[in-house]
Amino acid sequence: MTEARGSAGRLNGTTHAGRTPGTPCWVSLMVHGMAATQDFYGALFGWEFQPGPQQLGPYARALLDGNEVAGIGQLPPDRHLPIAWTPYLATDDVNQTAETVRHSGGTVGVGPLDAADAGRLAIASDPTGAVFGIWQASDHLGTGITGVPGTPAWNELLTRDSGSVAKFYQGVFGYELEPVASADLDYVTLYIDGRPVAGIHGVGSDLPRDRGAHWLTYFEVADTDDAVARVADLGGRLLKPAHDSPHGRMATVADPEGAVFSLVHKAA
């Protein structure tokens, strides 16, 4: 993680009216036990839920102080897909972006399709197999607030090496790339208009064999150690213990269905 928004009080976060193409604008999770998953995240982050578009099955939007922050949907009983948080990247034309994904070596697995009046979406994977969403907003602009506990703080692609896949995302979304100048760290930050929006972390042989390349979402918390303890109390598990970094205190955990995410309390 190389960048995340600063923490303000719960009511002092950054609200968002629209997104430049390529900007992460939403995170969504598809699970088998939707009610239990809502209970878990509601207790962990203080989220409340309201129904969302049902084009891909039962779906609810998570609200924090009345602002939409994430989505949780129901997988069909016969679909045994990896349970994972998926970031959605903004676009002005999902059809065109989906075509660019295909021509650039990626795959489009779902859509493009309409999500009622909310917008238009596709779900794709990059050449390494990491899944991401593409969102063309209409009524639903995406995450309504960031910078406070319980909101997405950063999205990071974990892959074997950053080089080739960074070129894929640059070609599809027009990112500016800034590699870290270090022999010990393979990391590329993705920029839009000079602003960091996401990262690509090449982890080599440390990439989990059972998951392959994947996107990881960081959620902001008021106290990382307290949030880790609550994850365990709520039936989740700790994957990477809380540790301090230049960007704050972080930990990686999994929810009861196995969806992996990170917690961060950012440095002042």
mmCIF file of C-alpha atoms in Angstrom, residues 77-165:
data_model
loop_
_atom_site.group_PDB
_atom_site.id
_atom_site.type_symbol
_atom_site.label_atom_id
_atom_site.label_comp_id
_atom_site.label_asym_id
_atom_site.label_seq_id
_atom_site.Cartn_x
_atom_site.Cartn_y
_atom_site.Cartn_z
ATOM 1 C CA PRO A 77 -26.203 -22.074 -4.597
ATOM 2 C CA ASP A 78 -24.596 -23.958 -7.496
ATOM 3 C CA ARG A 79 -21.916 -21.325 -8.188
ATOM 4 C CA HIS A 80 -18.692 -22.134 -6.358
ATOM 5 C CA LEU A 81 -16.685 -19.061 -7.251
ATOM 6 C CA PRO A 82 -13.917 -17.575 -5.107
ATOM 7 C CA ILE A 83 -15.400 -15.347 -2.401
ATOM 8 C CA ALA A 84 -13.550 -12.058 -2.865
ATOM 9 C CA TRP A 85 -13.983 -8.315 -2.703
ATOM 10 C CA THR A 86 -13.981 -6.900 -6.233
ATOM 11 C CA PRO A 87 -13.103 -3.272 -7.038
ATOM 12 C CA TYR A 88 -15.000 -1.504 -9.813
ATOM 13 C CA LEU A 89 -13.146 0.968 -12.020
ATOM 14 C CA ALA A 90 -15.047 3.916 -13.493
ATOM 15 C CA THR A 91 -15.623 4.359 -17.196
ATOM 16 C CA ASP A 92 -17.648 6.652 -19.437
ATOM 17 C CA ASP A 93 -18.407 3.791 -21.857
ATOM 18 C CA VAL A 94 -18.446 0.256 -20.467
ATOM 19 C CA ASN A 95 -18.916 -1.307 -23.918
ATOM 20 C CA GLN A 96 -15.809 0.359 -25.272
ATOM 21 C CA THR A 97 -13.774 -0.431 -22.158
ATOM 22 C CA ALA A 98 -14.849 -4.087 -22.308
ATOM 23 C CA GLU A 99 -13.692 -4.266 -25.924
ATOM 24 C CA THR A 100 -10.357 -2.713 -24.973
ATOM 25 C CA VAL A 101 -9.980 -5.315 -22.203
ATOM 26 C CA ARG A 102 -10.493 -8.108 -24.737
ATOM 27 C CA HIS A 103 -8.080 -6.621 -27.281
ATOM 28 C CA SER A 104 -5.471 -6.132 -24.540
ATOM 29 C CA GLY A 105 -5.387 -9.774 -23.458
ATOM 30 C CA GLY A 106 -8.000 -9.683 -20.713
ATOM 31 C CA THR A 107 -11.338 -11.477 -20.476
ATOM 32 C CA VAL A 108 -14.882 -10.186 -19.943
ATOM 33 C CA GLY A 109 -16.837 -12.737 -17.936
ATOM 34 C CA VAL A 110 -20.089 -10.851 -17.249
ATOM 35 C CA GLY A 111 -21.795 -8.137 -19.290
ATOM 36 C CA PRO A 112 -21.762 -5.432 -20.275
ATOM 37 C CA LEU A 113 -25.279 -5.214 -18.871
ATOM 38 C CA ASP A 114 -27.604 -2.678 -17.287
ATOM 39 C CA ALA A 115 -28.077 -2.583 -13.514
ATOM 40 C CA ALA A 116 -31.561 -1.071 -13.581
ATOM 41 C CA ASP A 117 -31.255 2.741 -13.465
ATOM 42 C CA ALA A 118 -28.065 2.598 -11.395
ATOM 43 C CA GLY A 119 -25.672 2.243 -14.305
ATOM 44 C CA ARG A 120 -24.046 -0.262 -16.586
ATOM 45 C CA LEU A 121 -21.428 -2.841 -15.613
ATOM 46 C CA ALA A 122 -19.079 -5.548 -16.737
ATOM 47 C CA ILE A 123 -16.899 -7.954 -14.764
ATOM 48 C CA ALA A 124 -13.539 -8.702 -16.315
ATOM 49 C CA SER A 125 -10.175 -10.269 -15.553
ATOM 50 C CA ASP A 126 -6.721 -9.084 -16.529
ATOM 51 C CA PRO A 127 -4.189 -11.321 -18.331
ATOM 52 C CA THR A 128 -3.022 -12.766 -14.987
ATOM 53 C CA GLY A 129 -6.579 -13.746 -14.002
ATOM 54 C CA ALA A 130 -7.271 -11.024 -11.419
ATOM 55 C CA VAL A 131 -10.968 -10.065 -11.458
ATOM 56 C CA PHE A 132 -12.191 -6.466 -11.472
ATOM 57 C CA GLY A 133 -15.402 -4.651 -12.317
ATOM 58 C CA ILE A 134 -16.083 -1.851 -14.778
ATOM 59 C CA TRP A 135 -18.766 0.693 -13.867
ATOM 60 C CA GLN A 136 -20.502 3.268 -16.072
ATOM 61 C CA ALA A 137 -22.498 5.371 -13.646
ATOM 62 C CA SER A 138 -26.026 6.603 -14.132
ATOM 63 C CA ASP A 139 -28.046 7.100 -10.933
ATOM 64 C CA HIS A 140 -25.459 5.278 -8.802
ATOM 65 C CA LEU A 141 -22.127 7.106 -8.786
ATOM 66 C CA GLY A 142 -20.353 4.630 -6.518
ATOM 67 C CA THR A 143 -18.880 4.937 -3.038
ATOM 68 C CA GLY A 144 -20.377 8.047 -1.494
ATOM 69 C CA ILE A 145 -17.742 8.837 1.130
ATOM 70 C CA THR A 146 -14.133 7.944 1.947
ATOM 71 C CA GLY A 147 -11.606 8.958 4.566
ATOM 72 C CA VAL A 148 -13.526 7.742 7.626
ATOM 73 C CA PRO A 149 -13.623 4.381 9.455
ATOM 74 C CA GLY A 150 -15.702 1.796 7.597
ATOM 75 C CA THR A 151 -14.934 3.067 4.088
ATOM 76 C CA PRO A 152 -12.671 1.702 1.345
ATOM 77 C CA ALA A 153 -9.247 3.331 1.613
ATOM 78 C CA TRP A 154 -7.163 1.731 -1.157
ATOM 79 C CA ASN A 155 -7.184 -1.053 -3.765
ATOM 80 C CA GLU A 156 -4.081 -3.041 -4.598
ATOM 81 C CA LEU A 157 -3.452 -5.778 -7.139
ATOM 82 C CA LEU A 158 -1.321 -8.641 -5.834
ATOM 83 C CA THR A 159 0.378 -10.427 -8.710
ATOM 84 C CA ARG A 160 3.588 -12.317 -9.463
ATOM 85 C CA ASP A 161 5.336 -9.317 -11.020
ATOM 86 C CA SER A 162 4.043 -5.843 -11.769
ATOM 87 C CA GLY A 163 5.638 -5.113 -15.133
ATOM 88 C CA SER A 164 3.463 -6.693 -17.816
ATOM 89 C CA VAL A 165 0.115 -6.339 -16.032
#
